[in-house]
Short mmCIF file of C-alpha atoms in Angstrom, two decimals:
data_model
loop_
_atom_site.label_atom_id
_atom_site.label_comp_id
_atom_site.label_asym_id
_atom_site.label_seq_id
_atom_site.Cartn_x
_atom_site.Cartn_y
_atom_site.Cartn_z
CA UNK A 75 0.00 0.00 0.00
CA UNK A 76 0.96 3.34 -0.34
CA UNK A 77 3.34 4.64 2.41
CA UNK A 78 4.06 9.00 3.12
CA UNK A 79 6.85 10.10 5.02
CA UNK A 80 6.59 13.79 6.37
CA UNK A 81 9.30 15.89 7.77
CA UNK A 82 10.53 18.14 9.65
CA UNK A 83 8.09 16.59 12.70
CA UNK A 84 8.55 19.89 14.65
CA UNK A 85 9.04 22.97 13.33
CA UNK A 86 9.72 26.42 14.53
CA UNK A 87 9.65 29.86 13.19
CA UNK A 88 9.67 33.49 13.91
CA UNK A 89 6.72 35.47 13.15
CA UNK A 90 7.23 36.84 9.30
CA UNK A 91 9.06 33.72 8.60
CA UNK A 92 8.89 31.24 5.90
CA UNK A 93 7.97 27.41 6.71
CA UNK A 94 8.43 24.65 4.29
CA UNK A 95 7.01 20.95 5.06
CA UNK A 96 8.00 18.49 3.17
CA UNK A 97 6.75 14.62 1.97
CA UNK A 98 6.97 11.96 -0.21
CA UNK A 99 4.83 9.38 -1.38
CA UNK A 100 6.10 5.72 -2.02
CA UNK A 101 3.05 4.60 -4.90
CA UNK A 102 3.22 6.13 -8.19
CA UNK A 103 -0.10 5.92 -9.13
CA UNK A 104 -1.42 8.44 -6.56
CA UNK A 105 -2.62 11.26 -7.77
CA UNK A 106 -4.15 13.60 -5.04
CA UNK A 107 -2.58 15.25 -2.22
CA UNK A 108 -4.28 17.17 -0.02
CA UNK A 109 -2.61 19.15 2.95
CA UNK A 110 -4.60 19.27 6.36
CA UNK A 111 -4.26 21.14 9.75
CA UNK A 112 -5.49 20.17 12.96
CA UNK A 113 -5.68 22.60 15.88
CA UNK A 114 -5.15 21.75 19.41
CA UNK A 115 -8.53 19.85 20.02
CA UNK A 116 -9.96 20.51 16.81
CA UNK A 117 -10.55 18.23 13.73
CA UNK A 118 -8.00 17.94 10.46
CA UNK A 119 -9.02 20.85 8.26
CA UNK A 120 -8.39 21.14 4.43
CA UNK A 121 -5.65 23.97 3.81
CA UNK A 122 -4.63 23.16 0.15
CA UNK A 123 -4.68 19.92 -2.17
CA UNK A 124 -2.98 19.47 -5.76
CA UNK A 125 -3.55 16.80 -8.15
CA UNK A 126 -0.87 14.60 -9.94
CA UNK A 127 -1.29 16.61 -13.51
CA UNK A 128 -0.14 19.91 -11.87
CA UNK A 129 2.92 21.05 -10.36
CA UNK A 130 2.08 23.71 -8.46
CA UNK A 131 -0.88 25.74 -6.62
CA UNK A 132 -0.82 28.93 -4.51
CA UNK A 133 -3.89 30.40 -2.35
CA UNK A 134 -2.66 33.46 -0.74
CA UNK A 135 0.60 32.69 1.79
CA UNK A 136 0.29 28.93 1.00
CA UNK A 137 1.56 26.79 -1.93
CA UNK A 138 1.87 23.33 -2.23
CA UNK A 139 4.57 21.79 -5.17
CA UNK A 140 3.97 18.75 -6.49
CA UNK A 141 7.26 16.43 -8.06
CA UNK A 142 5.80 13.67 -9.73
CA UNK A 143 9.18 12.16 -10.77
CA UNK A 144 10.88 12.17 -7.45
CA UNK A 145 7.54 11.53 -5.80
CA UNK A 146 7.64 13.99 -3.37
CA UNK A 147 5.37 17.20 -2.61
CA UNK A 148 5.40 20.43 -0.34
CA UNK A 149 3.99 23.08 1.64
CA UNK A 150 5.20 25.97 1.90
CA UNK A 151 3.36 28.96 3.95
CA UNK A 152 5.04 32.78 3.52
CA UNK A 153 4.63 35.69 6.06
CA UNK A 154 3.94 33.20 8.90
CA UNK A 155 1.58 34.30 11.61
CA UNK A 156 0.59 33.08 15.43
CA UNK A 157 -2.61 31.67 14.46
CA UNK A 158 -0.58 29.67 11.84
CA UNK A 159 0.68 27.49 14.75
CA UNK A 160 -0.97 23.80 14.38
CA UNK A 161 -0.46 20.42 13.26
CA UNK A 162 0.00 20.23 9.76
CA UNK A 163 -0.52 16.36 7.67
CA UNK A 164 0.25 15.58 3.98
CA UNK A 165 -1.47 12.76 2.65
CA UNK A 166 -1.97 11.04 -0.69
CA UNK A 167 -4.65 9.16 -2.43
CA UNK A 168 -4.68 6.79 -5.35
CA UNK A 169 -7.00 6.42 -8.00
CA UNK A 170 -7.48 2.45 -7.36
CA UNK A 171 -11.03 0.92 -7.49
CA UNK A 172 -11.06 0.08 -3.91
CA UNK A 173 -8.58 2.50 -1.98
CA UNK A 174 -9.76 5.64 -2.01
CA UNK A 175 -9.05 6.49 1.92
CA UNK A 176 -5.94 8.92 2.42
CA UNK A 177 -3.01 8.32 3.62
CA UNK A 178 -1.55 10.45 5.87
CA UNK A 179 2.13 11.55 6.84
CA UNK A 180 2.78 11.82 10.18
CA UNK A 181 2.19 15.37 10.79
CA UNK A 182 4.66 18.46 11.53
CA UNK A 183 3.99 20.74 14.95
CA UNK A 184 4.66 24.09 13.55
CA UNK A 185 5.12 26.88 16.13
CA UNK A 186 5.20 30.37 15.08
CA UNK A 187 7.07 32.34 17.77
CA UNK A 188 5.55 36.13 18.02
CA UNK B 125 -25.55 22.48 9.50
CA UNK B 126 -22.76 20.76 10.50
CA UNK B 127 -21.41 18.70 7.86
CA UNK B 128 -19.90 15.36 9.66
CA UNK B 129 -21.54 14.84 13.04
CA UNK B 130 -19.69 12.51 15.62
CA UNK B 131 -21.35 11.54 18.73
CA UNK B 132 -20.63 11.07 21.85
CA UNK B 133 -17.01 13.85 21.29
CA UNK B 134 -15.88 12.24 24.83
CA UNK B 135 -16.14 8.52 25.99
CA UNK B 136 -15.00 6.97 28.92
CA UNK B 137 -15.61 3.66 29.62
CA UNK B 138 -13.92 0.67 31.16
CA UNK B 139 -12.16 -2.23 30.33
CA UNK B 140 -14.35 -5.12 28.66
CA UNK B 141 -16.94 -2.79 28.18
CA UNK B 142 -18.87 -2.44 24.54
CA UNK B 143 -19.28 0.61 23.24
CA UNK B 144 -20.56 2.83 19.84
CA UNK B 145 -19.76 5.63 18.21
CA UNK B 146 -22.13 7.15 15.42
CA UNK B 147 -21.40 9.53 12.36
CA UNK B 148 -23.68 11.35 10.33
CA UNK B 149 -22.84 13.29 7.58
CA UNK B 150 -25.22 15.88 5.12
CA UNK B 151 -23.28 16.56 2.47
CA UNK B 152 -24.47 14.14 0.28
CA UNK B 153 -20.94 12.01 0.04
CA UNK B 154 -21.18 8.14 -0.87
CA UNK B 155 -17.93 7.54 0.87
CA UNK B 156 -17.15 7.01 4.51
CA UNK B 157 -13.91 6.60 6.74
CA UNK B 158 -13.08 5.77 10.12
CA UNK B 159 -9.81 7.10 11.14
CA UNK B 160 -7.95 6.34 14.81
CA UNK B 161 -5.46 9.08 15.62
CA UNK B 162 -3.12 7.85 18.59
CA UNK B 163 -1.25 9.69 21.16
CA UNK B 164 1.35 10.67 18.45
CA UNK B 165 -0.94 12.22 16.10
CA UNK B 166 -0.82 9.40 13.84
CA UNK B 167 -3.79 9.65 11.36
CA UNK B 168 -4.58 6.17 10.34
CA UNK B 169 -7.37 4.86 8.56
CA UNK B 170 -9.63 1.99 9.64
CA UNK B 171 -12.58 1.42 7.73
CA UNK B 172 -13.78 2.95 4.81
CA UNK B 173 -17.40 2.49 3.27
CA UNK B 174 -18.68 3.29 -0.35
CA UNK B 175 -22.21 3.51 -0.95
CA UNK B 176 -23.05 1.19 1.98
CA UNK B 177 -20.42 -0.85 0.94
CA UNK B 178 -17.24 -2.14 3.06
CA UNK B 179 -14.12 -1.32 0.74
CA UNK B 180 -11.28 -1.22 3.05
CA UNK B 181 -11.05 -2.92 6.55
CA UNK B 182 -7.37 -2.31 7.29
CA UNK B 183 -5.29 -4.37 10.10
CA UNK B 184 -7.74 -3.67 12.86
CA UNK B 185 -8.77 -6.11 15.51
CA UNK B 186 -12.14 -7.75 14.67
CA UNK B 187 -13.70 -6.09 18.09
CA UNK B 188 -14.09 -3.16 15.99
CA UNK B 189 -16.87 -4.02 13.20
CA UNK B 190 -18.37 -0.66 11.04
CA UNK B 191 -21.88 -0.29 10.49
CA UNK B 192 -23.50 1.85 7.48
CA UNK B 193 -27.28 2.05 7.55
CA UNK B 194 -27.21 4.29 5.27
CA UNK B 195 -24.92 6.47 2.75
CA UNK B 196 -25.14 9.09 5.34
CA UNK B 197 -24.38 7.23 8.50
CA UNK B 198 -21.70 5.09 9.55
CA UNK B 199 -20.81 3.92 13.03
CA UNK B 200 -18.26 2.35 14.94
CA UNK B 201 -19.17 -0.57 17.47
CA UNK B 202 -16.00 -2.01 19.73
CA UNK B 203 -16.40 -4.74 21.64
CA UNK B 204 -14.83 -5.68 25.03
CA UNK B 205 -12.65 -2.74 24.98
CA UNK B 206 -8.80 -2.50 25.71
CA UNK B 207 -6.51 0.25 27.19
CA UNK B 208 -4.97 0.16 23.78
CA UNK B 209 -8.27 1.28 22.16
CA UNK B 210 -7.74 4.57 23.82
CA UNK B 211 -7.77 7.31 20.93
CA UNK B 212 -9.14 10.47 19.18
CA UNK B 213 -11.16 8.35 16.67
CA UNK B 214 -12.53 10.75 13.29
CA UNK B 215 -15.24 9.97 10.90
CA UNK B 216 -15.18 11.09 7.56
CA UNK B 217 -16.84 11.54 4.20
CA UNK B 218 -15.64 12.32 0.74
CA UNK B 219 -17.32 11.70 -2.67
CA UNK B 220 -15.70 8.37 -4.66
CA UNK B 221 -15.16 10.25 -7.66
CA UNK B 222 -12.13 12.49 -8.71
CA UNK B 223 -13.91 15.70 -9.17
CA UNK B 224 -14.62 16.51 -6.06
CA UNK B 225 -12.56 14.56 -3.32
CA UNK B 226 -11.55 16.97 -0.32
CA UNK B 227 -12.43 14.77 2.69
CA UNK B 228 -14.54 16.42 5.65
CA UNK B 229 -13.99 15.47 9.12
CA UNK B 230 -15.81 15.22 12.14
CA UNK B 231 -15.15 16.65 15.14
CA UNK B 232 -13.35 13.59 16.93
CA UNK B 233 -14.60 11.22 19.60
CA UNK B 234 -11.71 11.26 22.64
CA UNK B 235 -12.30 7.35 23.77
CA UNK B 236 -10.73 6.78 26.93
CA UNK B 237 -10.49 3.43 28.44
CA UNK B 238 -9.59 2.77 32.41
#
């Protein structure tokens, strides 16, 4: 099955900063990957997702690249803020008949330091 | 109007006891999930349900059997429970289809077991 490794697991920055997660995805054939963040407590929200046939998508300070050939994909958030501070999971999805459930990466604690 | 509806959000229970958790959703998905995130954060999926149908049933101990009613409901029975079991389990819907997959989650159900 398919198998997504996520790093850093912790991450740090100052307010203003740049953060960059990062992931890759061990079955070729996926072809969706969303990004989601869960606050303390709360449930994993949709930030961002990209599909296989694009390599790239931006919505405001967040962009998510997509490297088919090296299997790998990441998030990267500009002009971090506080309320930016979560838990933040990559995950991938094939197109197979009968596995359509994500599968996530093990998530990255970003803290945004005021 | 919330969109995926978990009840009970908090659960304790003892040892050996049976106990269900229920998930409705109104967004008119066909698709299902049970996920079981552990003390880690790990987000890993457990059952997953298409149009009434079981499609995935991942490694998970047989005291843990799905239930879908319906296309809009699906709920979690576990039998004689363990200390293991203890987790933030999350329902989920998503449409099968690739034009429209973002996956909506519900708001958790915090099992404990003493």
């Amino acid at each position: 099955g398919e198998n997504v490794e996520q790093h850093p697991s912790t991450l740090s920055v100052q307010e203003g900063d740049s953060a960059v997660i990062k992931c890759t995805y061990s079955d070729s054939a996926s072809n969706y990957f969303p990004w989601y963040k869960q606050e303390l407590g709360k449930r994993p929200q949709l930030i961002i997702d990209i599909r296989s046939n694009v390599g790239e998508k931006k919505d405001q300070r967040i962009a998510v690249t997509l490297n088919k050939t090296a299997k790998h994909f990441s998030l990267h958030i500009t002009e971090t803020q506080p309320e930016d501070s979560a838990v933040y999971f990559c995950a991938a999805r094939g197109p197979w008949g009968g596995r359509r459930a994500l599968t996530f990466g093990s998530g990255t604690r970003l803290q945004v330091q005021p | 109007d919330t969109a995926v509806s978990q009840t009970p959000k908090y659960l304790v229970t003892q040892m050996g006891n049976d106990k269900s958790i229920k998930c409705e959703q109104n967004l008119g998905h066909d698709t299902m999930y049970w996920y079981k995130q552990d003390s880690k954060k790990f987000l890993k999926i457990m059952f997953s349900y298409n149009n009434k149908e079981l499609i995935i049933n991942e490694t998970v101990p047989n005291r843990f059997s799905p239930k879908s009613p319906d296309k809009a409901h699906l709920n979690l029975h576990i039998n004689s429970l363990e200390l293991g079991d203890s987790a933030v389990y999350f329902c989920a819907s998503s449409h099968w289809e690739a034009k429209n997959t973002e996956a909506f989650f519900g708001q958790g159900t915090r099992l404990t077991v003493v």
